[in-house]
């Protein structure tokens, strides 16, 4: 079974902090994704990566950046956290043309 | 850009009965995938069923089946013999099959979600 592991299940940070959300997959998948989930809005794509050091903006990239130095790890970075970034963050990985596999999510609160 | 709409924020069903969740989408493409994902309280998104647009036959996975109406751009999920474990948030999602620029094939567009409650 594919395993996608997100480093934290719950996280509380303060406004202005730099925040790192980590995601690791164990199946050598090419593609990795970061989504944000908000009530009534479903999941929205922040960034995705289709190879090491390669990234592409999703639908809501503002205020976020990403890093993929190794194939198995995809990090989401909040450069200067703001309260409107309080949300559930979901990471997913995918082998080309196959369905995406998701992690358990990180519920992030920015105070 | 593609959009996916789930017009039912909440649905409920009695155990052992059948429920249908609705999903419509908008696209100008002719070849694509459609998915239903389940998100239980544990939060992990689980793939329920997948439909390829070029296939006319509706996909079925045990108690889960879809009604795919390509012309109407409709993709509903039917859950038969509902069980308590089916209680979850359900998301409909769209993915292009095209490989424009080599990077677009993986992106999912999700609907807003439907919370399904199952009553014993």
Short mmCIF file of N, CA, C and O in Angstrom, two decimals, chain B residues 14-97:
data_model
loop_
_atom_site.label_atom_id
_atom_site.label_comp_id
_atom_site.label_asym_id
_atom_site.label_seq_id
_atom_site.Cartn_x
_atom_site.Cartn_y
_atom_site.Cartn_z
N UNK B 14 -30.92 6.13 5.92
CA UNK B 14 -31.06 5.08 6.91
C UNK B 14 -30.17 3.90 6.54
O UNK B 14 -29.98 3.58 5.36
N UNK B 15 -29.64 3.27 7.56
CA UNK B 15 -28.83 2.08 7.34
C UNK B 15 -29.60 1.08 6.48
O UNK B 15 -30.81 0.91 6.65
N UNK B 16 -28.88 0.46 5.54
CA UNK B 16 -29.41 -0.55 4.61
C UNK B 16 -30.17 0.04 3.43
O UNK B 16 -30.53 -0.69 2.51
N UNK B 17 -30.40 1.34 3.42
CA UNK B 17 -31.10 1.95 2.29
C UNK B 17 -30.10 2.50 1.28
O UNK B 17 -28.89 2.43 1.46
N UNK B 18 -30.65 3.08 0.22
CA UNK B 18 -29.83 3.59 -0.89
C UNK B 18 -29.85 5.11 -0.91
O UNK B 18 -30.89 5.73 -0.65
N UNK B 19 -28.73 5.70 -1.23
CA UNK B 19 -28.64 7.16 -1.32
C UNK B 19 -27.84 7.52 -2.57
O UNK B 19 -26.94 6.77 -2.98
N UNK B 20 -28.19 8.64 -3.17
CA UNK B 20 -27.48 9.13 -4.36
C UNK B 20 -26.95 10.52 -4.11
O UNK B 20 -27.69 11.42 -3.72
N UNK B 21 -25.66 10.69 -4.36
CA UNK B 21 -25.01 11.99 -4.22
C UNK B 21 -24.78 12.58 -5.62
O UNK B 21 -24.30 11.87 -6.51
N UNK B 22 -25.07 13.84 -5.77
CA UNK B 22 -25.02 14.48 -7.09
C UNK B 22 -23.72 15.23 -7.32
O UNK B 22 -23.11 15.76 -6.38
N UNK B 23 -23.34 15.29 -8.58
CA UNK B 23 -22.15 16.04 -8.98
C UNK B 23 -22.32 16.47 -10.44
O UNK B 23 -22.71 15.65 -11.28
N UNK B 24 -22.08 17.72 -10.72
CA UNK B 24 -22.03 18.18 -12.10
C UNK B 24 -20.69 18.87 -12.32
O UNK B 24 -20.04 19.31 -11.37
N UNK B 25 -20.29 18.92 -13.57
CA UNK B 25 -18.99 19.52 -13.88
C UNK B 25 -19.09 20.27 -15.20
O UNK B 25 -20.03 20.07 -15.98
N UNK B 26 -18.14 21.12 -15.40
CA UNK B 26 -18.10 21.90 -16.63
C UNK B 26 -16.72 21.78 -17.24
O UNK B 26 -15.70 22.02 -16.56
N UNK B 27 -16.65 21.39 -18.49
CA UNK B 27 -15.37 21.26 -19.18
C UNK B 27 -15.61 21.36 -20.68
O UNK B 27 -16.70 21.05 -21.17
N UNK B 28 -14.57 21.77 -21.38
CA UNK B 28 -14.62 21.78 -22.83
C UNK B 28 -13.85 20.60 -23.41
O UNK B 28 -13.80 20.41 -24.63
N UNK B 29 -13.28 19.79 -22.54
CA UNK B 29 -12.51 18.63 -22.99
C UNK B 29 -13.42 17.44 -23.25
O UNK B 29 -14.53 17.36 -22.72
N UNK B 30 -12.93 16.53 -24.05
CA UNK B 30 -13.72 15.34 -24.36
C UNK B 30 -13.18 14.09 -23.66
O UNK B 30 -13.90 13.09 -23.54
N UNK B 31 -11.97 14.18 -23.18
CA UNK B 31 -11.36 13.01 -22.56
C UNK B 31 -10.84 13.37 -21.18
O UNK B 31 -9.98 14.27 -21.06
N UNK B 32 -11.34 12.68 -20.16
CA UNK B 32 -11.00 13.05 -18.80
C UNK B 32 -11.38 11.91 -17.87
O UNK B 32 -11.97 10.90 -18.28
N UNK B 33 -11.01 12.06 -16.61
CA UNK B 33 -11.38 11.12 -15.57
C UNK B 33 -12.30 11.83 -14.56
O UNK B 33 -12.15 13.03 -14.32
N UNK B 34 -13.16 11.06 -13.95
CA UNK B 34 -13.96 11.55 -12.83
C UNK B 34 -13.80 10.60 -11.66
O UNK B 34 -13.67 9.38 -11.85
N UNK B 35 -13.80 11.16 -10.46
CA UNK B 35 -13.55 10.37 -9.27
C UNK B 35 -14.56 10.73 -8.18
O UNK B 35 -15.04 11.86 -8.10
N UNK B 36 -14.81 9.76 -7.32
CA UNK B 36 -15.44 10.03 -6.03
C UNK B 36 -14.46 9.62 -4.94
O UNK B 36 -13.96 8.49 -4.94
N UNK B 37 -14.18 10.57 -4.03
CA UNK B 37 -13.34 10.30 -2.87
C UNK B 37 -14.19 10.39 -1.62
O UNK B 37 -15.13 11.19 -1.53
N UNK B 38 -13.83 9.61 -0.63
CA UNK B 38 -14.49 9.59 0.68
C UNK B 38 -13.50 10.09 1.71
O UNK B 38 -12.33 9.67 1.71
N UNK B 39 -13.95 10.97 2.60
CA UNK B 39 -13.10 11.45 3.69
C UNK B 39 -13.83 11.22 5.01
O UNK B 39 -14.67 12.01 5.42
N UNK B 40 -13.50 10.14 5.72
CA UNK B 40 -14.13 9.88 7.01
C UNK B 40 -13.56 10.82 8.08
O UNK B 40 -12.64 11.58 7.79
N UNK B 41 -14.07 10.76 9.29
CA UNK B 41 -13.55 11.62 10.36
C UNK B 41 -12.05 11.45 10.61
O UNK B 41 -11.41 12.37 11.10
N UNK B 42 -11.51 10.32 10.24
CA UNK B 42 -10.05 10.12 10.38
C UNK B 42 -9.26 11.00 9.43
O UNK B 42 -8.04 11.13 9.56
N UNK B 43 -9.95 11.60 8.46
CA UNK B 43 -9.43 12.63 7.56
C UNK B 43 -8.73 12.11 6.32
O UNK B 43 -8.47 12.88 5.40
N UNK B 44 -8.36 10.84 6.28
CA UNK B 44 -7.64 10.39 5.07
C UNK B 44 -8.61 10.24 3.91
O UNK B 44 -9.65 9.60 4.02
N UNK B 45 -8.26 10.82 2.80
CA UNK B 45 -9.05 10.73 1.57
C UNK B 45 -8.86 9.34 0.96
O UNK B 45 -7.73 8.91 0.73
N UNK B 46 -9.99 8.70 0.69
CA UNK B 46 -9.96 7.34 0.15
C UNK B 46 -10.68 7.34 -1.19
O UNK B 46 -11.81 7.84 -1.29
N UNK B 47 -10.05 6.79 -2.21
CA UNK B 47 -10.69 6.70 -3.52
C UNK B 47 -11.81 5.67 -3.46
O UNK B 47 -11.59 4.52 -3.08
N UNK B 48 -13.01 6.09 -3.85
CA UNK B 48 -14.17 5.20 -3.87
C UNK B 48 -14.35 4.56 -5.24
O UNK B 48 -14.52 3.34 -5.36
N UNK B 49 -14.32 5.41 -6.27
CA UNK B 49 -14.61 4.90 -7.60
C UNK B 49 -14.06 5.86 -8.65
O UNK B 49 -13.94 7.06 -8.38
N UNK B 50 -13.74 5.33 -9.81
CA UNK B 50 -13.17 6.14 -10.90
C UNK B 50 -13.92 5.82 -12.20
O UNK B 50 -14.24 4.66 -12.45
N UNK B 51 -14.13 6.85 -12.99
CA UNK B 51 -14.80 6.69 -14.29
C UNK B 51 -13.95 7.36 -15.36
O UNK B 51 -13.53 8.51 -15.19
N UNK B 52 -13.71 6.66 -16.44
CA UNK B 52 -13.03 7.26 -17.59
C UNK B 52 -14.07 7.73 -18.59
O UNK B 52 -14.98 6.98 -18.93
N UNK B 53 -13.93 8.95 -19.05
CA UNK B 53 -14.99 9.57 -19.85
C UNK B 53 -15.24 8.85 -21.17
O UNK B 53 -16.35 8.89 -21.70
N UNK B 54 -14.23 8.19 -21.72
CA UNK B 54 -14.42 7.53 -23.00
C UNK B 54 -15.17 6.21 -22.85
O UNK B 54 -15.60 5.61 -23.85
N UNK B 55 -15.33 5.75 -21.63
CA UNK B 55 -16.07 4.51 -21.39
C UNK B 55 -17.54 4.81 -21.14
O UNK B 55 -17.87 5.60 -20.26
N UNK B 56 -18.40 4.19 -21.92
CA UNK B 56 -19.83 4.44 -21.74
C UNK B 56 -20.40 3.69 -20.55
O UNK B 56 -21.37 4.12 -19.94
N UNK B 57 -19.77 2.59 -20.20
CA UNK B 57 -20.29 1.77 -19.10
C UNK B 57 -20.01 2.45 -17.78
O UNK B 57 -18.89 2.93 -17.52
N UNK B 58 -21.03 2.49 -16.93
CA UNK B 58 -20.88 3.09 -15.61
C UNK B 58 -20.01 2.21 -14.71
O UNK B 58 -20.19 1.00 -14.65
N UNK B 59 -19.09 2.86 -13.97
CA UNK B 59 -18.21 2.12 -13.08
C UNK B 59 -18.98 1.62 -11.85
O UNK B 59 -19.92 2.28 -11.38
N UNK B 60 -18.54 0.48 -11.35
CA UNK B 60 -19.15 -0.12 -10.16
C UNK B 60 -18.05 -0.71 -9.29
O UNK B 60 -17.12 -1.33 -9.80
N UNK B 61 -18.17 -0.47 -7.99
CA UNK B 61 -17.26 -1.07 -7.01
C UNK B 61 -18.11 -1.54 -5.83
O UNK B 61 -18.46 -0.77 -4.94
N UNK B 62 -18.45 -2.81 -5.84
CA UNK B 62 -19.26 -3.41 -4.75
C UNK B 62 -20.57 -2.63 -4.58
O UNK B 62 -21.38 -2.59 -5.49
N UNK B 63 -20.77 -1.98 -3.44
CA UNK B 63 -22.04 -1.28 -3.19
C UNK B 63 -22.08 0.11 -3.81
O UNK B 63 -23.11 0.80 -3.73
N UNK B 64 -20.99 0.53 -4.41
CA UNK B 64 -20.90 1.88 -4.97
C UNK B 64 -20.97 1.81 -6.50
O UNK B 64 -20.28 1.01 -7.13
N UNK B 65 -21.81 2.64 -7.06
CA UNK B 65 -21.90 2.72 -8.51
C UNK B 65 -22.14 4.18 -8.90
O UNK B 65 -22.54 5.00 -8.08
N UNK B 66 -21.84 4.46 -10.17
CA UNK B 66 -22.03 5.83 -10.64
C UNK B 66 -23.03 5.83 -11.78
O UNK B 66 -23.25 4.83 -12.46
N UNK B 67 -23.64 6.99 -11.98
CA UNK B 67 -24.47 7.26 -13.15
C UNK B 67 -23.78 8.39 -13.89
O UNK B 67 -23.87 9.56 -13.50
N UNK B 68 -23.05 8.05 -14.94
CA UNK B 68 -22.26 8.99 -15.71
C UNK B 68 -23.05 9.39 -16.95
O UNK B 68 -23.32 8.56 -17.82
N UNK B 69 -23.41 10.66 -17.01
CA UNK B 69 -24.15 11.21 -18.15
C UNK B 69 -23.25 12.26 -18.81
O UNK B 69 -23.24 13.42 -18.38
N UNK B 70 -22.49 11.84 -19.82
CA UNK B 70 -21.48 12.73 -20.39
C UNK B 70 -22.08 13.97 -21.03
O UNK B 70 -21.57 15.07 -20.87
N UNK B 71 -23.14 13.80 -21.77
CA UNK B 71 -23.75 14.96 -22.45
C UNK B 71 -24.27 15.97 -21.43
O UNK B 71 -24.17 17.18 -21.64
N UNK B 72 -24.82 15.48 -20.35
CA UNK B 72 -25.36 16.36 -19.31
C UNK B 72 -24.27 16.82 -18.35
O UNK B 72 -24.54 17.65 -17.48
N UNK B 73 -23.07 16.27 -18.47
CA UNK B 73 -21.96 16.56 -17.56
C UNK B 73 -22.38 16.33 -16.10
O UNK B 73 -22.23 17.20 -15.23
N UNK B 74 -22.88 15.14 -15.90
CA UNK B 74 -23.37 14.75 -14.58
C UNK B 74 -22.70 13.44 -14.16
O UNK B 74 -22.51 12.54 -14.99
N UNK B 75 -22.39 13.33 -12.88
CA UNK B 75 -21.64 12.16 -12.39
C UNK B 75 -22.09 11.88 -10.95
O UNK B 75 -21.48 12.32 -10.00
N UNK B 76 -23.17 11.15 -10.79
CA UNK B 76 -23.70 10.92 -9.45
C UNK B 76 -23.20 9.59 -8.89
O UNK B 76 -22.88 8.66 -9.64
N UNK B 77 -23.15 9.52 -7.58
CA UNK B 77 -22.69 8.32 -6.86
C UNK B 77 -23.87 7.70 -6.13
O UNK B 77 -24.54 8.38 -5.36
N UNK B 78 -24.10 6.42 -6.36
CA UNK B 78 -25.14 5.70 -5.66
C UNK B 78 -24.50 4.72 -4.69
O UNK B 78 -23.64 3.93 -5.07
N UNK B 79 -24.95 4.81 -3.43
CA UNK B 79 -24.48 3.89 -2.40
C UNK B 79 -25.66 3.00 -2.02
O UNK B 79 -26.69 3.50 -1.53
N UNK B 80 -25.52 1.74 -2.26
CA UNK B 80 -26.58 0.78 -1.94
C UNK B 80 -26.29 0.11 -0.60
O UNK B 80 -25.14 0.01 -0.18
N UNK B 81 -27.37 -0.32 0.07
CA UNK B 81 -27.22 -1.02 1.35
C UNK B 81 -26.27 -0.24 2.27
O UNK B 81 -25.25 -0.75 2.74
N UNK B 82 -26.62 1.00 2.52
CA UNK B 82 -25.74 1.90 3.28
C UNK B 82 -25.37 1.31 4.64
O UNK B 82 -26.20 0.70 5.33
N UNK B 83 -24.12 1.54 5.02
CA UNK B 83 -23.61 1.06 6.30
C UNK B 83 -23.12 2.23 7.13
O UNK B 83 -22.81 3.30 6.59
N UNK B 84 -23.04 2.02 8.44
CA UNK B 84 -22.61 3.10 9.33
C UNK B 84 -21.22 3.61 8.93
O UNK B 84 -20.91 4.80 9.05
N UNK B 85 -20.39 2.73 8.44
CA UNK B 85 -19.05 3.10 8.03
C UNK B 85 -18.99 3.95 6.77
O UNK B 85 -17.92 4.45 6.42
N UNK B 86 -20.13 4.11 6.11
CA UNK B 86 -20.17 4.97 4.92
C UNK B 86 -20.27 6.44 5.29
O UNK B 86 -20.11 7.31 4.43
N UNK B 87 -20.55 6.73 6.55
CA UNK B 87 -20.67 8.12 6.99
C UNK B 87 -19.34 8.84 6.80
O UNK B 87 -18.30 8.39 7.29
N UNK B 88 -19.37 9.93 6.05
CA UNK B 88 -18.14 10.63 5.70
C UNK B 88 -18.49 11.86 4.87
O UNK B 88 -19.64 12.08 4.52
N UNK B 89 -17.47 12.62 4.54
CA UNK B 89 -17.58 13.67 3.53
C UNK B 89 -17.20 13.02 2.20
O UNK B 89 -16.18 12.33 2.12
N UNK B 90 -18.00 13.26 1.17
CA UNK B 90 -17.72 12.72 -0.16
C UNK B 90 -17.41 13.86 -1.13
O UNK B 90 -18.15 14.85 -1.20
N UNK B 91 -16.32 13.67 -1.86
CA UNK B 91 -15.91 14.67 -2.84
C UNK B 91 -15.93 14.07 -4.24
O UNK B 91 -15.42 12.97 -4.47
N UNK B 92 -16.47 14.83 -5.16
CA UNK B 92 -16.39 14.53 -6.58
C UNK B 92 -15.18 15.29 -7.13
O UNK B 92 -14.91 16.43 -6.70
N UNK B 93 -14.46 14.69 -8.06
CA UNK B 93 -13.26 15.34 -8.59
C UNK B 93 -13.09 15.04 -10.07
O UNK B 93 -13.47 13.97 -10.54
N UNK B 94 -12.48 15.99 -10.77
CA UNK B 94 -12.25 15.91 -12.22
C UNK B 94 -10.76 15.96 -12.48
O UNK B 94 -10.02 16.70 -11.83
N UNK B 95 -10.33 15.18 -13.47
CA UNK B 95 -8.93 15.27 -13.90
C UNK B 95 -8.86 15.15 -15.40
O UNK B 95 -9.45 14.24 -15.99
N UNK B 96 -8.14 16.06 -16.00
CA UNK B 96 -7.95 16.00 -17.44
C UNK B 96 -7.12 14.79 -17.81
O UNK B 96 -6.23 14.38 -17.06
N UNK B 97 -7.39 14.24 -18.98
CA UNK B 97 -6.58 13.13 -19.46
C UNK B 97 -5.47 13.61 -20.38
O UNK B 97 -4.54 12.91 -20.66
#
